[in-house]
PDB file of C-alpha atoms and ligand atoms in Angstrom:
ATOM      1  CA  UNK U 291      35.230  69.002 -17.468  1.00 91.00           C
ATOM      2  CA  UNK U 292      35.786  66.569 -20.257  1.00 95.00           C
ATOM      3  CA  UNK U 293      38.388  63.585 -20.014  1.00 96.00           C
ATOM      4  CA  UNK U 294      39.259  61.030 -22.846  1.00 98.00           C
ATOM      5  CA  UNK U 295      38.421  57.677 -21.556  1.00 98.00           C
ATOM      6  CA  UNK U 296      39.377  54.738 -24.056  1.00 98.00           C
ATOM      7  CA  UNK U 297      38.032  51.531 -23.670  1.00 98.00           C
ATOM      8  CA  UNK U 298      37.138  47.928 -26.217  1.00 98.00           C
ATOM      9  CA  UNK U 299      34.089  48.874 -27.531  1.00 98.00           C
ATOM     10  CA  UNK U 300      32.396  46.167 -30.161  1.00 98.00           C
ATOM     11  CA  UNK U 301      35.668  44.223 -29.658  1.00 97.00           C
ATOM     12  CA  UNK U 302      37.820  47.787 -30.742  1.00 98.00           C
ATOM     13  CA  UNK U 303      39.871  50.011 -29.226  1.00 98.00           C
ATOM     14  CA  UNK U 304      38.048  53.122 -28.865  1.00 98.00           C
ATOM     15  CA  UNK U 305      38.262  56.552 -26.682  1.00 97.00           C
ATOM     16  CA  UNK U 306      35.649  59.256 -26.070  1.00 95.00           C
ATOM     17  CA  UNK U 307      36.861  62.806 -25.101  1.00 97.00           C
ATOM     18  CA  UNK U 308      33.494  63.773 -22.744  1.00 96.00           C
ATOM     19  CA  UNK U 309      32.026  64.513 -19.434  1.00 97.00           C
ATOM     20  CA  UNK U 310      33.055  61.437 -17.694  1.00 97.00           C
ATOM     21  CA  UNK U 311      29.922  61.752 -15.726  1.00 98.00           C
ATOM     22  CA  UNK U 312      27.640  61.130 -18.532  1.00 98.00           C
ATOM     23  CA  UNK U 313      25.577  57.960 -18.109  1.00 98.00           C
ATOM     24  CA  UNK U 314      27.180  55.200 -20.205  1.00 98.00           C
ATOM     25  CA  UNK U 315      23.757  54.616 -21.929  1.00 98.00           C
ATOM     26  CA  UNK U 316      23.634  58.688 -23.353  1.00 98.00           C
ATOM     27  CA  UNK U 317      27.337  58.352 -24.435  1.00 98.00           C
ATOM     28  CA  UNK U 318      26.614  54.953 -26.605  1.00 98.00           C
ATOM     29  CA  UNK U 319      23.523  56.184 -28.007  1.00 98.00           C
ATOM     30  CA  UNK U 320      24.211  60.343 -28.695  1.00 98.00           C
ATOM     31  CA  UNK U 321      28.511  60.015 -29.215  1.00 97.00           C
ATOM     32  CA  UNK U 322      28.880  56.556 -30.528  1.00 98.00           C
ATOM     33  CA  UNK U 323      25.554  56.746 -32.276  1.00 98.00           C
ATOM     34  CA  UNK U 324      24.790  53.047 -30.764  1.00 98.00           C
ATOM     35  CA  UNK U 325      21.178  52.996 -30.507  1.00 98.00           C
ATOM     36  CA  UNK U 326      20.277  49.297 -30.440  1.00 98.00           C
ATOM     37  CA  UNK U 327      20.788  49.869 -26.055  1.00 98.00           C
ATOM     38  CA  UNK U 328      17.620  51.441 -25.325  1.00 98.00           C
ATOM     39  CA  UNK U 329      16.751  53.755 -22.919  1.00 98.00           C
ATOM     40  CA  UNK U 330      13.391  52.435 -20.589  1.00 98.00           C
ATOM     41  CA  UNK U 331      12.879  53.801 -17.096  1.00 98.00           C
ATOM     42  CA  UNK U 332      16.482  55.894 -16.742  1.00 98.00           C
ATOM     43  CA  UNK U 333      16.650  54.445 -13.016  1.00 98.00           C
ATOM     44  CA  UNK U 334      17.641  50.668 -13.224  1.00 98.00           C
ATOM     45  CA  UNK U 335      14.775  49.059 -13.405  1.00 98.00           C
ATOM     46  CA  UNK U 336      13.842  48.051 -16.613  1.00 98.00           C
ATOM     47  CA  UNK U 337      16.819  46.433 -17.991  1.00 98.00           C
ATOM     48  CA  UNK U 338      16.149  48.016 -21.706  1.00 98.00           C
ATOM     49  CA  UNK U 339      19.978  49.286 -21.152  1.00 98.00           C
ATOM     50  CA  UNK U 340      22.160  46.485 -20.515  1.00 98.00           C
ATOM     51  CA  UNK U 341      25.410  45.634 -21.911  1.00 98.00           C
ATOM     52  CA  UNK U 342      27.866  43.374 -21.494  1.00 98.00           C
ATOM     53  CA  UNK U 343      31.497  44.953 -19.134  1.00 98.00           C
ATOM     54  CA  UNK U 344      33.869  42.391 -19.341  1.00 98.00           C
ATOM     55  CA  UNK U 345      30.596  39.556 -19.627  1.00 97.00           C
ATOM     56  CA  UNK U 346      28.771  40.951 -17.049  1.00 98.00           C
ATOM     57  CA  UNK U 347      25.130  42.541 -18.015  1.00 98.00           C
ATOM     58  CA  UNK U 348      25.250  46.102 -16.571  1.00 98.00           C
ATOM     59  CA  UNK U 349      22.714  48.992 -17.020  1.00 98.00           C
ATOM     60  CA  UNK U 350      24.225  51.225 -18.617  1.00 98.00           C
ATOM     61  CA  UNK U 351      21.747  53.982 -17.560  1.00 98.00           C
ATOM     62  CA  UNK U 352      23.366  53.490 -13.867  1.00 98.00           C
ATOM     63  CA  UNK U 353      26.855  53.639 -15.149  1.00 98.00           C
ATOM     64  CA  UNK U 354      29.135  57.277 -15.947  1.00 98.00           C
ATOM     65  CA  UNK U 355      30.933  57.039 -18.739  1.00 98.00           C
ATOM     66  CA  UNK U 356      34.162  57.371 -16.477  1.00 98.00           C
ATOM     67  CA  UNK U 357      33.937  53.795 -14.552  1.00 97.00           C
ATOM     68  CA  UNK U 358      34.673  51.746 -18.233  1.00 98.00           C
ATOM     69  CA  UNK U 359      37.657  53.336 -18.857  1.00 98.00           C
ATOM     70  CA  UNK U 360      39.875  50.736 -19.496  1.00 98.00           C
ATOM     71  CA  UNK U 361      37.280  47.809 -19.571  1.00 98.00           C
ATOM     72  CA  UNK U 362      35.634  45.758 -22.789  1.00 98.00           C
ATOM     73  CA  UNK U 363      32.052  46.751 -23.806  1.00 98.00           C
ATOM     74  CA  UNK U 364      29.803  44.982 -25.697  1.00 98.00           C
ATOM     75  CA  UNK U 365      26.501  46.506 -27.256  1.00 98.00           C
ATOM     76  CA  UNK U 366      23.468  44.183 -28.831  1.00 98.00           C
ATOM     77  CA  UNK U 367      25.494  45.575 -32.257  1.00 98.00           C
ATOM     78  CA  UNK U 368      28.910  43.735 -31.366  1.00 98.00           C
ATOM     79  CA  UNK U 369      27.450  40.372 -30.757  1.00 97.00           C
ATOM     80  CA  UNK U 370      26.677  39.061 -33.906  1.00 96.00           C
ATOM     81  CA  UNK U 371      30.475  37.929 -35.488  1.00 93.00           C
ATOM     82  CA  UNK U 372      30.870  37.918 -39.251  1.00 91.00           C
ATOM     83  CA  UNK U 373      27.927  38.700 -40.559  1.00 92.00           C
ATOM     84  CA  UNK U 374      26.655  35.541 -38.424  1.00 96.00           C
ATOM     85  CA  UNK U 375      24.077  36.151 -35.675  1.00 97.00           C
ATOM     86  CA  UNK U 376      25.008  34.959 -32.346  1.00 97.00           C
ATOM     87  CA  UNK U 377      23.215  32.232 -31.204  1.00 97.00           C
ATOM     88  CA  UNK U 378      21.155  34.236 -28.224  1.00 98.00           C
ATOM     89  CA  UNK U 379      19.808  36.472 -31.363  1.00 98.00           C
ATOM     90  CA  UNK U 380      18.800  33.458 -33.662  1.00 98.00           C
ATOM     91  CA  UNK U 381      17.233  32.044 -30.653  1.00 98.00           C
ATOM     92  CA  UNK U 382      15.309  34.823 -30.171  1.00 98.00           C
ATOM     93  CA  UNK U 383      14.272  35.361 -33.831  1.00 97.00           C
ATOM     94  CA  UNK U 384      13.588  31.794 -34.000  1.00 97.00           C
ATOM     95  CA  UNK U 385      11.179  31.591 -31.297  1.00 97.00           C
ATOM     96  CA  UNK U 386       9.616  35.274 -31.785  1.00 96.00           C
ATOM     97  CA  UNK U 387      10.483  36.313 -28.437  1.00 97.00           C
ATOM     98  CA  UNK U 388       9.599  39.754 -28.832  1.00 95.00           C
ATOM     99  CA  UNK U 389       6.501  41.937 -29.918  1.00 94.00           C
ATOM    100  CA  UNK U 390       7.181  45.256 -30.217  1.00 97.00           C
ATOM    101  CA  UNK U 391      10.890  44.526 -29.906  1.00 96.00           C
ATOM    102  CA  UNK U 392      11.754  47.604 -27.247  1.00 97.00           C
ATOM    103  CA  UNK U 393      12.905  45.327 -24.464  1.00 98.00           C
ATOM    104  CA  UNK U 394      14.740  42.990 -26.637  1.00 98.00           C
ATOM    105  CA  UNK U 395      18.473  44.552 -26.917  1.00 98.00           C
ATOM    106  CA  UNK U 396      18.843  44.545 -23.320  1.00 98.00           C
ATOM    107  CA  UNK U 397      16.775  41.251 -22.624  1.00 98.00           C
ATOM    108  CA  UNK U 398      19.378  39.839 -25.336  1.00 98.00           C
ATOM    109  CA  UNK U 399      22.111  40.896 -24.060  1.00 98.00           C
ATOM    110  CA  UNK U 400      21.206  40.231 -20.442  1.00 98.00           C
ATOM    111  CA  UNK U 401      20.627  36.437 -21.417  1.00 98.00           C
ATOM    112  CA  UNK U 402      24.082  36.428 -23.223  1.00 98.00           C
ATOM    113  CA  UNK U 403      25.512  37.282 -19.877  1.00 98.00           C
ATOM    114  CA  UNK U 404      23.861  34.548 -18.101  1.00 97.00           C
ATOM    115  CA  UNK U 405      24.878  32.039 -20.486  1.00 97.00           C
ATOM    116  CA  UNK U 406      28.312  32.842 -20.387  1.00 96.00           C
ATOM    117  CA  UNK U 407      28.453  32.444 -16.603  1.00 96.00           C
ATOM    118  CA  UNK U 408      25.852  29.344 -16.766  1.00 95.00           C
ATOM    119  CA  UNK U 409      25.655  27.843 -20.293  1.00 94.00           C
ATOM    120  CA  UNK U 410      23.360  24.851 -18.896  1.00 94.00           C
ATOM    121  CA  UNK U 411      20.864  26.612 -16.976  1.00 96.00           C
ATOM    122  CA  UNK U 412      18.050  25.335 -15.702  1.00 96.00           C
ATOM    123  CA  UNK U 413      14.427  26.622 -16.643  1.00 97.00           C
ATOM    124  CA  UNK U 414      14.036  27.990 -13.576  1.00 97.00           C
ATOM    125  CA  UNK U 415      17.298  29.385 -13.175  1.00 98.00           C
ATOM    126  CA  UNK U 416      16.636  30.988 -16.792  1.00 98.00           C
ATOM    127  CA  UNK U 417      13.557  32.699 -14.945  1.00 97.00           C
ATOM    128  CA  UNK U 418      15.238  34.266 -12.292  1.00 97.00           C
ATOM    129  CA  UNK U 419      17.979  35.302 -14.319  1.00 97.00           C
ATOM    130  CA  UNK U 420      15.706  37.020 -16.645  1.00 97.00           C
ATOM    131  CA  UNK U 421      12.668  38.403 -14.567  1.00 94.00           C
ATOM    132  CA  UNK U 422      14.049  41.590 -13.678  1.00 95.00           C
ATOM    133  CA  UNK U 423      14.588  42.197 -16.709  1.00 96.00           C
ATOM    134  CA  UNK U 424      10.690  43.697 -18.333  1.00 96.00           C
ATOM    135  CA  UNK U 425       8.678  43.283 -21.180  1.00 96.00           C
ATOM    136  CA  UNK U 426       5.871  44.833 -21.482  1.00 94.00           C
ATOM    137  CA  UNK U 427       4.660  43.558 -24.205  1.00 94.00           C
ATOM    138  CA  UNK U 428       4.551  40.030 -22.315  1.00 87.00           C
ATOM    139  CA  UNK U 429       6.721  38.000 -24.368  1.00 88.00           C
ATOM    140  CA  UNK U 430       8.359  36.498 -20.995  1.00 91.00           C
ATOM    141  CA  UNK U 431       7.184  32.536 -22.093  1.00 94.00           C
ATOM    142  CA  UNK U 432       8.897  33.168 -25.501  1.00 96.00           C
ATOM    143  CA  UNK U 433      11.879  34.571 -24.200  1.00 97.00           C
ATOM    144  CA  UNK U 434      12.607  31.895 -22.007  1.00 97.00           C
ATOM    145  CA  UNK U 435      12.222  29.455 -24.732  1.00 97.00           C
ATOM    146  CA  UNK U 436      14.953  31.382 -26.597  1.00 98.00           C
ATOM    147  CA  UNK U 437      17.318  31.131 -24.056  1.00 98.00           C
ATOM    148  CA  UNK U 438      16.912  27.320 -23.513  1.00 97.00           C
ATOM    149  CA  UNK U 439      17.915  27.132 -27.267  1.00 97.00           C
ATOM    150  CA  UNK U 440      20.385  29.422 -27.197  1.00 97.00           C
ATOM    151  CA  UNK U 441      22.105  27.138 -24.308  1.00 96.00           C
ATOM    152  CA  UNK U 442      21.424  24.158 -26.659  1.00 94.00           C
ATOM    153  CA  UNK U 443      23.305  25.808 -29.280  1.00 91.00           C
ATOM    154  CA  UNK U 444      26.251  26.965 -27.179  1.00 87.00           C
ATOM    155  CA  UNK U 445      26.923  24.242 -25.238  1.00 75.00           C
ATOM    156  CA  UNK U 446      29.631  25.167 -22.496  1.00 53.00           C
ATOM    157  CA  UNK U 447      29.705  28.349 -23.241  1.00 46.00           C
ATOM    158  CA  UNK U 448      31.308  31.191 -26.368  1.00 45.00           C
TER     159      UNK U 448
HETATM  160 FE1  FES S 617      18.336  51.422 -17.656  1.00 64.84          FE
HETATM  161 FE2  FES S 617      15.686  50.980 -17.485  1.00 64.84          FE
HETATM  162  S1  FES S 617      16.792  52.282 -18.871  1.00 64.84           S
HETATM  163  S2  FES S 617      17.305  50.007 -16.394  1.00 64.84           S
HETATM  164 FE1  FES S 618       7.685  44.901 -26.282  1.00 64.84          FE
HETATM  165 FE2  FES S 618       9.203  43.376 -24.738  1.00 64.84          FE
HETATM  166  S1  FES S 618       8.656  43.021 -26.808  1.00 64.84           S
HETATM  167  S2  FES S 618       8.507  45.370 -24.325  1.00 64.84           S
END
């Protein structure tokens, strides 16, 4: 049975009247036509899905529809402000940290979250932040790179 959930979506008030049980993921892409989140493996372990819930990276493959009701979600097209990419995206442009570009949404906005909760983090900490997140196309070196400058760039945190 449908419900209307509202939630901050892109930084706006928004609402969805829908199965509450659809995955977060198929509601962003198919309702909201959102289709920077990707959809990888459907089961949690690819990280091609994540967004940011109130700064935390969550899959949203793993999440209904129903549990953000109320909360503030951010996809890979909210972060950049103004026209103005956000630093974790010019980092990663910057440093080419991405081939054929599938995995980068999610590994984006994964790396956004763990900046904002550690915005001087160390390279290893970087690397175990980021590793279960997957690339495929073996961009991992890169990537890591990019989120060292993005860290330089945000300094304490935005
Ligand atoms: Fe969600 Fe792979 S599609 S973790
Ligand atoms: Fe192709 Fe990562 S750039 S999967």
């Amino acid at each position: 049975m449908e419900e209307t959930i509202k939630f901050q979506l892109n930084g706006k008030k928004t609402e969805a009247t829908i199965d509450p049980t659809q995955t977060l993921l198929w509601v962003l892409r198919n309702h909201f036509g959102l289709t920077g989140t990707k959809f990888g493996c459907g089961m949690g372990s690819c990280g091609a899905c994540t967004v940011l819930i109130d700064n935390e990276p969550v899959r949203s493959c793993q999440l209904s529809v129903g549990d953000v009701a109320g909360k503030n979600v951010v996809t890979i097209e909210g972060l950049a402000t103004n026209g103005k990419l956000h630093p974790v995206q010019k980092a990663f442009a910057e440093h080419d940290a991405l081939q054929c570009g599938f995995c980068t949404p999610g590994m984006i906005m994964n790396a956004t979250g763990l900046l904002l909760k550690n915005p001087l983090p160390t390279t290893q900490e970087i690397m175990d932040g980021m590793e279960n997140n997957l690339c495929r196309c073996a961009a991992h070196l890169r990537i890591v790179e990019a989120v060292q400058t993005a860290s330089k760039e945000m300094k304490g945190g935005k």
